[in-house]
Amino acid sequence: MSVSLLSRYACFVGCVVFTLGSLPFLTSEPGLWPLTLISGVLSLVGINDLRQTQHAVRRNYPVLGNIRYLVEFIRPEVRQYLLEGDDEQLPFSRTQRSLVYARAKSESAEKAFGTLSDVYQPGFEFIGHSMLPAEPVDPAGFRVTVGGPQCRQPYSASIFNISAMSFGALSANAIRALNQGAALGGFAHDTGEGSISPYHREHRGDLIWELGSGYFGCRTADGRFDPQRFALQASDPQVKMIEIKLSQGAKPGHGGILPRHKVTPEIAATRGVAQGEDCVSPARHREFATPIELLQFIARLRELSAGKPVGFKFCLGHPWEFMAIAKAMLETGILPDFIVVDGKEGGTGAAPREFTDHIGVPMREGLLFVHNTLVGLNLRDKIRLGASGKIVSAFDIASVLAIGADWANSARGFMFAIGCIQSQSCHTNKCPTGVATQDPLRQRALVVPDKAERVHNFHRSTLKALAEMLAAAGLEHPAQLEPRHLVRRISTTEIKLFSQLHVFLEPGALLRAPIESEFYARMWQMAQADSFAPAAMVAEV
């Protein structure tokens, strides 16, 4: 016991003894002042440790116990900069971040001396190249027209755009830089559900206006949808498409709250909420509760926006719920112009750990399911598909285009382009680079013209790399990518084409009986156009 006590309190007692013992000698030995000052401060720390009641370690180990909290505080930085391997994806690897930084600065992203990837590790993916490579084409032509038969103002979108990130989550300067970069490069900038801020409008870059469950920017005082305010905002030529957010990758089905102390006058004015009150995004929409009502809401927004493309974004959860929407399309004849499939691996903001880790379907599986469903109903050529979730490289884009997407969105990739260092402090308002903070002093560090050019460079360089990859495969346009062009290693001795790995339905397969795929057949039977609940559950009630 005495040895234990000595080890626990030796440092504290030593500091106190040295402080008291050195005081009489300070006048004759001036060199003792620094040491006495340090030991005195540590003595006060030790006294405070013994008096406090929150941390048992500090009470049992005064002074020394604080080392634990210091190391814990700097652990993320120590790991990221000193211990993390180049390919440890936590959540993005150093290799991925370095690629974005280099392209954003128009620096060479070439690598010497061979790949660092283990090409014999299961999960490794690559593109098969052709014996007759094509000539790389100008990536400026990598665009897709969004707007189905019920749309009067179709939009020619780049196949690589900025994913949804709201003003409030991002700083004013971050929004400015992203939108100016989008304007320079001719691609789209999704507003996120925080509505269209003045900073989105300064540089007139193309906008995709995301409409969440809070209806920010077009809401009544009690939080319901306001058609007049919506029509006014949607009439702006800068707004190219309207996107209803049903759910998002980081926390599907959760909703969110911006605490009242974070609701600045600018955020309150942008979102149409009262300052001094919590800004609530409900987990579900109040304007619709069934698949048919969702499609009627889409038709209403399309009419209010004078025929602009209207669609929805979601992270797949229960498969039968999307099939219920698909059945409602057949029943009503109302089609969304586009659908953006988010994945659980997405997410720029903070979310409960259980949601981040264990809620929602990964993007590729969700994308493939949505693509197959639309193909099986002969609707795929009328509805465009976007994909969002951990996309930063040309290969990331190619991999989602090959399994059904028409374009890809990136959030964190463009955050890296404007200086994000993956400090993972987005929710603390203490972002070290001024990207995800409302602190005026911190966001001054983000110089808009410089970062806007980096956004433009990252977009252009990534699509140039995609054009070169396509040319190596003998292709000229991303629309030519098919599952047979991509390959995955499934064991140390076997590789398979994506076309072999995944189930791809034939056109009209869901309209013919019997449906060959047992899974798709079961989900289709459970789906009903007038309810998101599975048919079996309704029958039991």
Coordinates of C-alpha atoms in Angstrom, one line a residue:
M1 CA 0.0 0.0 0.0
S2 CA 2.8 2.4 0.9
V3 CA 4.5 1.8 -2.4
S4 CA 1.3 2.4 -4.2
L5 CA 0.7 5.7 -2.4
L6 CA 4.3 6.8 -3.1
S7 CA 3.9 6.1 -6.9
R8 CA 0.5 8.0 -7.0
Y9 CA 1.4 11.1 -5.0
A10 CA 5.2 11.3 -5.5
C11 CA 5.0 13.8 -8.4
F12 CA 2.6 16.1 -6.5
V13 CA 4.4 15.9 -3.2
G14 CA 7.7 16.5 -5.0
C15 CA 6.3 19.7 -6.7
V16 CA 5.0 21.0 -3.3
V17 CA 8.3 20.3 -1.5
F18 CA 10.4 21.8 -4.2
T19 CA 8.2 24.9 -4.3
L20 CA 8.2 25.5 -0.6
G21 CA 11.9 24.6 -0.2
S22 CA 13.2 26.9 -3.0
L23 CA 11.3 30.0 -1.8
P24 CA 14.0 31.1 0.7
F25 CA 16.7 30.8 -2.0
L26 CA 15.1 32.8 -4.8
T27 CA 16.8 36.1 -3.9
S28 CA 20.2 34.6 -3.8
E29 CA 19.7 32.2 -6.7
P30 CA 17.7 33.9 -9.5
G31 CA 18.1 30.9 -11.7
L32 CA 15.6 29.0 -9.5
W33 CA 12.7 31.3 -10.5
P34 CA 11.6 29.4 -13.6
L35 CA 11.7 26.0 -11.9
T36 CA 9.9 27.3 -8.8
L37 CA 7.2 28.9 -11.0
I38 CA 6.7 25.6 -12.9
S39 CA 6.6 23.5 -9.7
G40 CA 4.2 26.0 -8.1
V41 CA 1.8 25.9 -11.0
L42 CA 1.9 22.1 -10.9
S43 CA 1.3 22.1 -7.2
L44 CA -1.8 24.2 -7.7
V45 CA -2.9 21.8 -10.5
G46 CA -2.4 18.9 -8.0
I47 CA -4.5 20.6 -5.3
N48 CA -7.2 21.2 -7.9
D49 CA -7.0 17.5 -8.9
L50 CA -7.5 16.4 -5.4
R51 CA -10.5 18.8 -4.9
Q52 CA -12.4 18.1 -8.1
T53 CA -14.9 15.2 -8.2
Q54 CA -15.4 14.5 -12.0
H55 CA -12.3 12.5 -12.8
A56 CA -11.2 9.6 -10.6
V57 CA -7.8 9.3 -12.4
R58 CA -6.9 12.9 -11.5
R59 CA -7.9 12.4 -7.8
N60 CA -5.8 9.2 -7.5
Y61 CA -2.9 10.6 -9.5
P62 CA -2.7 14.3 -9.0
V63 CA -0.6 16.1 -11.6
L64 CA 0.3 12.9 -13.4
G65 CA -3.3 12.0 -14.2
N66 CA -3.6 15.0 -16.5
I67 CA -1.1 13.4 -18.9
R68 CA -3.9 10.9 -19.9
Y69 CA -6.3 13.7 -20.9
L70 CA -3.5 15.6 -22.7
V71 CA -2.5 12.5 -24.8
E72 CA -6.2 11.7 -25.4
F73 CA -6.7 15.3 -26.6
I74 CA -3.9 15.2 -29.2
R75 CA -4.3 11.5 -30.1
P76 CA -6.2 12.1 -33.4
E77 CA -3.5 14.5 -34.7
V78 CA -0.7 12.2 -33.6
R79 CA -2.3 9.3 -35.3
Q80 CA -3.1 11.2 -38.5
Y81 CA 0.3 12.8 -39.0
L82 CA 2.7 10.3 -37.4
L83 CA 1.2 6.8 -37.2
E84 CA -1.5 6.4 -39.9
G85 CA -0.6 4.5 -43.0
D86 CA -1.0 6.0 -46.4
D87 CA -3.9 3.7 -47.3
E88 CA -5.8 3.6 -43.9
Q89 CA -9.2 5.0 -44.8
L90 CA -10.2 6.7 -41.5
P91 CA -12.5 7.9 -43.1
F92 CA -10.3 9.1 -46.0
S93 CA -6.7 7.8 -46.4
R94 CA -3.7 10.1 -46.7
T95 CA -3.4 8.9 -50.3
Q96 CA -6.9 10.0 -51.1
R97 CA -6.5 13.4 -49.4
S98 CA -3.1 13.9 -51.1
L99 CA -4.6 13.2 -54.5
V100 CA -7.3 15.9 -54.0
Y101 CA -4.8 18.4 -52.6
A102 CA -2.5 17.9 -55.6
R103 CA -5.3 18.2 -58.2
A104 CA -6.7 21.2 -56.4
K105 CA -3.4 23.0 -56.7
S106 CA -2.8 21.8 -60.3
E107 CA 0.2 19.8 -59.1
S108 CA 1.2 16.5 -60.6
A109 CA -0.6 13.6 -59.0
E110 CA 1.6 11.0 -60.6
K111 CA 3.2 8.2 -58.6
A112 CA 6.6 6.7 -59.1
F113 CA 7.9 3.2 -58.4
G114 CA 4.6 1.3 -58.6
T115 CA 1.4 1.0 -56.7
L116 CA 1.3 0.8 -52.9
S117 CA -2.0 -1.2 -53.1
D118 CA -1.9 -4.9 -52.5
V119 CA -3.4 -6.0 -55.8
Y120 CA -3.9 -9.5 -54.5
Q121 CA -6.0 -8.4 -51.5
P122 CA -9.7 -9.3 -51.8
G123 CA -11.7 -6.2 -52.6
F124 CA -9.1 -4.7 -54.9
E125 CA -10.8 -3.1 -57.9
F126 CA -9.6 -2.0 -61.3
I127 CA -10.7 -1.2 -64.9
G128 CA -9.8 -3.5 -67.7
H129 CA -7.9 -1.8 -70.5
S130 CA -8.2 -2.3 -74.2
M131 CA -5.7 -3.5 -76.8
L132 CA -7.0 -0.6 -78.9
P133 CA -7.1 2.5 -76.6
A134 CA -9.1 5.4 -77.7
E135 CA -8.0 9.0 -78.0
P136 CA -8.8 11.0 -74.8
V137 CA -11.7 13.4 -75.4
D138 CA -12.3 16.8 -73.9
P139 CA -14.0 16.2 -70.5
A140 CA -16.0 19.4 -70.9
G141 CA -18.4 17.2 -72.9
F142 CA -19.0 14.9 -69.9
R143 CA -22.5 16.1 -69.3
V144 CA -25.9 14.6 -68.9
T145 CA -29.3 16.1 -69.6
V146 CA -31.6 16.0 -66.5
G147 CA -35.3 16.4 -67.2
G148 CA -37.9 13.8 -68.0
P149 CA -40.9 13.9 -70.2
Q150 CA -42.8 16.0 -67.6
C151 CA -40.0 18.7 -67.3
R152 CA -40.1 21.9 -69.3
Q153 CA -36.7 23.3 -68.3
P154 CA -34.1 20.4 -68.6
Y155 CA -30.6 21.0 -67.2
S156 CA -27.4 19.9 -68.8
A157 CA -25.4 18.8 -65.7
S158 CA -21.8 17.9 -65.4
I159 CA -21.2 14.2 -64.4
F160 CA -19.3 15.5 -61.3
N161 CA -20.9 18.0 -58.9
I162 CA -20.7 19.4 -55.4
S163 CA -22.9 17.4 -53.1
A164 CA -25.3 18.8 -50.5
M165 CA -23.6 20.9 -47.7
S166 CA -25.6 23.7 -46.0
F167 CA -24.7 27.2 -45.1
G168 CA -24.6 26.9 -41.3
A169 CA -22.7 23.6 -41.5
L170 CA -20.1 25.3 -43.7
S171 CA -18.9 28.8 -43.3
A172 CA -19.8 31.7 -45.5
N173 CA -16.4 31.7 -47.1
A174 CA -16.6 28.0 -47.8
I175 CA -19.9 28.5 -49.6
R176 CA -18.5 31.4 -51.6
A177 CA -15.4 29.4 -52.7
L178 CA -17.5 26.3 -53.7
N179 CA -20.0 28.3 -55.7
Q180 CA -17.4 30.4 -57.4
G181 CA -15.5 27.3 -58.3
A182 CA -18.7 25.8 -59.7
A183 CA -19.2 28.9 -61.8
L184 CA -15.7 28.7 -63.1
G185 CA -16.0 25.0 -64.0
G186 CA -19.6 24.9 -65.2
F187 CA -20.8 22.4 -62.8
A188 CA -23.6 22.3 -60.1
H189 CA -23.5 23.2 -56.4
D190 CA -26.1 21.5 -54.1
T191 CA -27.2 24.0 -51.4
G192 CA -27.9 21.4 -48.8
E193 CA -31.2 21.6 -46.8
G194 CA -30.1 25.0 -45.2
S195 CA -31.6 26.8 -48.2
I196 CA -30.1 29.4 -50.5
S197 CA -27.9 31.9 -48.7
P198 CA -26.6 35.3 -50.0
Y199 CA -23.2 33.6 -50.3
H200 CA -24.6 31.1 -52.8
R201 CA -25.8 34.0 -54.9
E202 CA -22.6 36.1 -55.1
H203 CA -20.9 34.3 -58.0
R204 CA -24.1 32.9 -59.7
G205 CA -22.8 29.3 -60.0
D206 CA -25.5 26.7 -60.9
L207 CA -27.5 25.6 -57.9
I208 CA -29.4 22.5 -57.0
W209 CA -31.8 23.6 -54.3
E210 CA -32.2 20.9 -51.7
L211 CA -35.5 20.9 -49.8
G212 CA -35.4 19.1 -46.5
S213 CA -38.1 18.3 -44.0
G214 CA -37.7 21.8 -42.4
Y215 CA -38.6 23.5 -45.8
F216 CA -36.0 26.1 -45.1
G217 CA -36.3 29.1 -47.3
C218 CA -39.9 28.3 -48.2
R219 CA -41.7 27.6 -44.9
T220 CA -44.5 29.1 -42.9
A221 CA -44.1 30.3 -39.3
D222 CA -45.2 26.9 -38.1
G223 CA -42.8 25.0 -40.3
R224 CA -45.1 23.9 -43.1
F225 CA -44.4 24.3 -46.8
D226 CA -45.1 27.7 -48.3
P227 CA -45.8 27.5 -52.0
Q228 CA -45.5 31.2 -52.6
R229 CA -42.1 31.5 -51.1
F230 CA -41.0 28.4 -52.9
A231 CA -42.1 29.7 -56.3
L232 CA -40.2 33.0 -55.7
Q233 CA -37.0 31.2 -54.8
A234 CA -37.3 28.6 -57.5
S235 CA -37.9 31.2 -60.2
D236 CA -34.3 32.4 -59.9
P237 CA -32.4 31.3 -63.1
Q238 CA -29.5 30.3 -60.9
V239 CA -31.6 27.5 -59.5
K240 CA -31.4 24.7 -62.0
M241 CA -32.9 21.7 -60.2
I242 CA -35.0 21.0 -57.1
E243 CA -34.0 18.1 -54.8
I244 CA -36.3 16.8 -52.0
K245 CA -34.2 15.3 -49.3
L246 CA -35.8 12.2 -47.8
S247 CA -32.7 11.1 -46.0
Q248 CA -29.0 11.4 -46.0
G249 CA -26.0 9.1 -45.6
A250 CA -24.7 10.1 -42.3
K251 CA -27.9 9.7 -40.3
P252 CA -30.9 8.5 -42.4
G253 CA -34.2 8.7 -40.6
H254 CA -32.8 10.8 -37.8
G255 CA -33.5 14.5 -38.4
G256 CA -31.5 17.2 -36.7
I257 CA -31.4 20.3 -34.5
L258 CA -29.3 23.4 -34.9
P259 CA -29.2 24.7 -31.3
R260 CA -30.5 28.2 -30.7
H261 CA -27.0 29.6 -29.8
K262 CA -25.8 28.6 -33.3
V263 CA -28.7 30.3 -35.1
T264 CA -27.0 33.5 -36.2
P265 CA -29.0 36.4 -37.8
E266 CA -27.7 35.3 -41.2
I267 CA -28.8 31.7 -40.7
A268 CA -32.2 32.7 -39.4
A269 CA -32.8 34.9 -42.4
T270 CA -31.6 32.3 -44.9
R271 CA -33.6 29.5 -43.4
G272 CA -36.7 31.6 -42.5
V273 CA -36.6 30.7 -38.8
A274 CA -36.8 32.7 -35.7
Q275 CA -33.5 33.7 -34.1
G276 CA -33.2 32.6 -30.5
E277 CA -35.0 29.3 -31.1
D278 CA -33.8 25.8 -32.0
C279 CA -33.8 25.2 -35.8
V280 CA -35.4 21.8 -36.2
S281 CA -35.2 19.5 -39.2
P282 CA -37.8 16.8 -38.4
A283 CA -37.0 13.1 -39.2
R284 CA -40.0 13.0 -41.7
H285 CA -41.8 15.4 -44.0
R286 CA -45.1 16.9 -43.1
E287 CA -46.3 17.4 -46.7
F288 CA -46.6 13.8 -47.6
A289 CA -47.0 10.4 -45.9
T290 CA -47.4 7.9 -48.7
P291 CA -45.6 7.2 -52.0
I292 CA -48.5 8.7 -54.0
E293 CA -48.4 11.9 -51.9
L294 CA -44.7 12.1 -52.5
L295 CA -45.1 12.0 -56.2
Q296 CA -47.9 14.5 -56.0
F297 CA -45.6 16.8 -54.1
I298 CA -43.0 16.4 -56.8
A299 CA -45.5 17.3 -59.5
R300 CA -46.5 20.4 -57.4
L301 CA -42.9 21.6 -57.1
R302 CA -42.4 21.1 -60.8
E303 CA -45.4 23.2 -61.5
L304 CA -44.4 25.9 -59.0
S305 CA -40.9 26.1 -60.4
A306 CA -42.2 26.5 -64.0
G307 CA -41.1 23.1 -65.1
K308 CA -37.6 22.7 -63.7
P309 CA -36.3 19.2 -62.9
V310 CA -37.5 17.9 -59.6
G311 CA -36.3 14.8 -57.9
F312 CA -35.4 13.4 -54.5
K313 CA -32.3 12.2 -52.6
F314 CA -32.3 9.3 -50.2
C315 CA -30.2 6.7 -48.5
L316 CA -31.9 3.3 -49.1
G317 CA -33.3 1.6 -46.0
H318 CA -36.2 -0.8 -46.4
P319 CA -36.1 -2.0 -50.1
W320 CA -39.9 -2.3 -50.3
E321 CA -40.3 1.4 -49.6
F322 CA -38.5 2.5 -52.8
M323 CA -40.5 -0.2 -54.7
A324 CA -43.6 1.4 -53.2
I325 CA -42.6 4.7 -54.8
A326 CA -42.0 2.9 -58.1
K327 CA -45.4 1.3 -57.9
A328 CA -46.9 4.8 -57.3
M329 CA -45.1 6.0 -60.4
L330 CA -46.9 3.4 -62.5
E331 CA -50.2 4.1 -60.8
T332 CA -50.1 7.9 -61.1
G333 CA -47.9 8.4 -64.1
I334 CA -45.9 11.0 -62.2
L335 CA -42.2 10.6 -62.5
P336 CA -39.3 12.3 -60.7
D337 CA -36.8 13.8 -63.1
F338 CA -33.9 12.4 -61.1
I339 CA -33.1 10.4 -58.0
V340 CA -29.9 10.8 -56.0
V341 CA -28.8 7.7 -54.1
D342 CA -26.8 8.5 -51.0
G343 CA -24.9 5.9 -49.1
K344 CA -24.3 5.3 -45.4
E345 CA -20.6 5.9 -46.0
G346 CA -21.5 9.5 -46.8
G347 CA -21.8 12.4 -44.4
T348 CA -20.0 15.7 -43.8
G349 CA -21.6 16.5 -40.5
A350 CA -21.9 14.9 -37.1
A351 CA -24.2 12.0 -36.4
P352 CA -24.8 9.5 -33.6
R353 CA -22.2 6.8 -33.7
E354 CA -24.8 4.1 -34.1
F355 CA -26.3 5.8 -37.1
T356 CA -23.0 6.4 -38.7
D357 CA -21.9 2.8 -38.3
H358 CA -25.1 0.8 -38.4
I359 CA -28.0 2.6 -40.2
G360 CA -28.5 2.7 -43.9
V361 CA -27.5 0.8 -47.0
P362 CA -24.0 1.5 -48.6
M363 CA -24.2 3.6 -51.7
R364 CA -23.3 1.0 -54.3
E365 CA -25.9 -1.6 -53.1
G366 CA -28.5 1.2 -52.9
L367 CA -27.6 2.5 -56.3
L368 CA -27.8 -0.9 -57.9
F369 CA -31.2 -1.6 -56.3
V370 CA -32.7 1.6 -57.5
H371 CA -31.2 1.2 -61.0
N372 CA -32.5 -2.4 -61.3
T373 CA -36.0 -1.4 -60.1
L374 CA -36.3 1.3 -62.7
V375 CA -34.9 -0.9 -65.5
G376 CA -37.3 -3.7 -64.4
L377 CA -40.2 -1.2 -64.9
N378 CA -39.0 0.3 -68.2
L379 CA -38.6 3.7 -66.5
R380 CA -34.8 3.9 -66.4
D381 CA -34.5 6.0 -69.6
K382 CA -36.9 8.6 -68.2
I383 CA -35.3 9.1 -64.8
R384 CA -31.6 10.1 -64.2
L385 CA -29.6 8.7 -61.3
G386 CA -27.0 10.5 -59.2
A387 CA -24.7 8.8 -56.7
S388 CA -23.2 10.4 -53.6
G389 CA -21.0 8.8 -51.0
K390 CA -17.2 8.9 -50.5
I391 CA -16.3 9.9 -54.0
V392 CA -13.0 11.7 -54.6
S393 CA -11.2 10.2 -57.6
A394 CA -11.8 9.4 -61.2
F395 CA -12.0 5.7 -60.4
D396 CA -14.7 6.4 -57.8
I397 CA -16.7 8.1 -60.4
A398 CA -16.2 5.3 -62.9
S399 CA -17.2 2.7 -60.4
V400 CA -20.6 4.2 -59.8
L401 CA -21.3 5.1 -63.4
A402 CA -20.6 1.4 -64.4
I403 CA -23.3 0.1 -62.1
G404 CA -26.1 2.5 -63.1
A405 CA -25.4 6.2 -62.1
D406 CA -25.6 9.0 -64.6
W407 CA -23.5 11.4 -62.5
A408 CA -21.6 11.5 -59.2
N409 CA -21.7 14.0 -56.4
S410 CA -18.9 14.7 -53.9
A411 CA -19.0 16.6 -50.6
R412 CA -15.8 15.8 -48.7
G413 CA -13.8 15.7 -51.9
F414 CA -14.6 19.4 -52.5
M415 CA -14.1 20.1 -48.8
F416 CA -10.6 18.8 -49.1
A417 CA -10.2 21.0 -52.2
I418 CA -10.9 24.2 -50.2
G419 CA -8.6 23.2 -47.4
C420 CA -10.3 20.6 -45.1
I421 CA -7.6 18.6 -43.3
Q422 CA -10.0 15.9 -41.8
S423 CA -9.7 17.2 -38.3
Q424 CA -13.2 15.8 -37.7
S425 CA -14.2 18.8 -35.6
C426 CA -17.0 20.0 -38.0
H427 CA -19.6 19.9 -35.1
T428 CA -17.5 21.9 -32.7
N429 CA -17.4 25.2 -34.5
K430 CA -13.6 25.1 -34.2
C431 CA -12.6 23.9 -37.7
P432 CA -8.9 24.8 -38.0
T433 CA -9.2 25.7 -41.7
G434 CA -12.3 27.8 -41.6
V435 CA -14.4 25.4 -43.7
A436 CA -16.9 24.2 -41.2
T437 CA -17.3 27.0 -38.7
Q438 CA -19.3 30.1 -38.1
D439 CA -16.4 31.8 -36.2
P440 CA -15.7 34.9 -38.2
L441 CA -12.0 34.9 -37.2
R442 CA -11.5 31.2 -38.1
Q443 CA -13.2 31.5 -41.5
R444 CA -11.1 34.5 -42.4
A445 CA -8.3 32.0 -43.0
L446 CA -10.1 30.6 -46.0
V447 CA -9.3 33.0 -48.9
V448 CA -12.1 32.7 -51.4
P449 CA -10.5 33.5 -54.7
D450 CA -7.6 31.0 -54.1
K451 CA -9.9 28.2 -52.8
A452 CA -12.4 28.8 -55.7
E453 CA -9.7 28.2 -58.2
R454 CA -8.7 25.0 -56.3
V455 CA -12.3 23.8 -56.5
H456 CA -12.2 24.4 -60.3
N457 CA -8.9 22.7 -60.6
F458 CA -10.0 19.7 -58.7
H459 CA -13.1 19.2 -60.8
R460 CA -11.2 19.7 -64.1
S461 CA -8.2 17.5 -63.2
T462 CA -10.5 14.7 -61.9
L463 CA -12.5 14.6 -65.1
K464 CA -9.3 14.8 -67.2
A465 CA -8.1 11.7 -65.3
L466 CA -11.5 10.0 -66.0
A467 CA -11.1 10.8 -69.7
E468 CA -7.7 9.1 -69.7
M469 CA -9.0 6.1 -67.9
L470 CA -11.9 5.8 -70.3
A471 CA -9.5 6.1 -73.3
A472 CA -7.3 3.3 -71.9
A473 CA -10.5 1.1 -71.8
G474 CA -11.3 2.0 -75.4
L475 CA -14.1 4.3 -74.5
E476 CA -14.8 7.9 -75.3
H477 CA -17.7 8.9 -72.9
P478 CA -18.6 7.9 -69.4
A479 CA -22.1 6.8 -70.7
Q480 CA -20.3 3.9 -72.4
L481 CA -19.1 2.5 -69.1
E482 CA -20.7 -0.9 -68.3
P483 CA -20.3 -3.4 -65.5
R484 CA -18.1 -5.6 -67.7
H485 CA -15.5 -2.9 -67.7
L486 CA -14.8 -3.0 -64.0
V487 CA -13.2 -5.9 -62.1
R488 CA -13.0 -6.9 -58.4
R489 CA -10.7 -9.4 -56.7
I490 CA -12.9 -11.7 -54.6
S491 CA -10.1 -13.9 -53.3
T492 CA -6.4 -14.3 -53.5
T493 CA -6.9 -16.6 -56.6
E494 CA -10.1 -15.3 -58.3
I495 CA -11.3 -12.0 -59.9
K496 CA -14.7 -11.3 -61.4
L497 CA -16.2 -8.6 -63.6
F498 CA -18.9 -6.4 -62.0
S499 CA -21.3 -8.0 -64.5
Q500 CA -20.6 -11.3 -62.8
L501 CA -20.7 -10.1 -59.3
H502 CA -24.1 -8.3 -59.4
V503 CA -27.6 -9.1 -60.5
F504 CA -28.8 -6.9 -63.3
L505 CA -32.5 -7.1 -64.2
E506 CA -33.6 -7.2 -67.8
P507 CA -35.8 -4.3 -69.1
G508 CA -39.4 -4.9 -68.0
A509 CA -38.5 -7.8 -65.7
L510 CA -40.7 -6.6 -62.9
L511 CA -43.7 -6.3 -65.2
R512 CA -43.6 -9.9 -66.2
A513 CA -44.6 -12.9 -64.2
P514 CA -42.9 -14.8 -62.8
I515 CA -40.1 -12.5 -61.6
E516 CA -36.9 -14.5 -61.8
S517 CA -35.1 -12.9 -58.9
E518 CA -36.5 -14.2 -55.6
F519 CA -35.4 -11.0 -53.7
Y520 CA -36.8 -8.6 -56.2
A521 CA -40.0 -10.6 -56.5
R522 CA -40.5 -10.6 -52.7
M523 CA -39.8 -6.8 -52.4
W524 CA -42.2 -6.1 -55.2
Q525 CA -45.0 -8.1 -53.6
M526 CA -44.5 -6.3 -50.3
A527 CA -44.6 -2.8 -51.9
Q528 CA -47.8 -0.9 -52.2
A529 CA -48.4 2.5 -53.9
D530 CA -50.6 4.0 -51.1
S531 CA -48.4 3.1 -48.2
F532 CA -44.7 2.8 -47.2
A533 CA -45.6 -0.1 -44.9
P534 CA -45.1 -3.6 -46.4
A535 CA -48.2 -5.3 -47.7
A536 CA -47.8 -8.2 -45.3
M537 CA -47.9 -5.9 -42.3
V538 CA -51.0 -4.1 -43.6
A539 CA -52.7 -7.5 -44.0
E540 CA -52.0 -8.4 -40.4
V541 CA -53.6 -5.2 -38.9

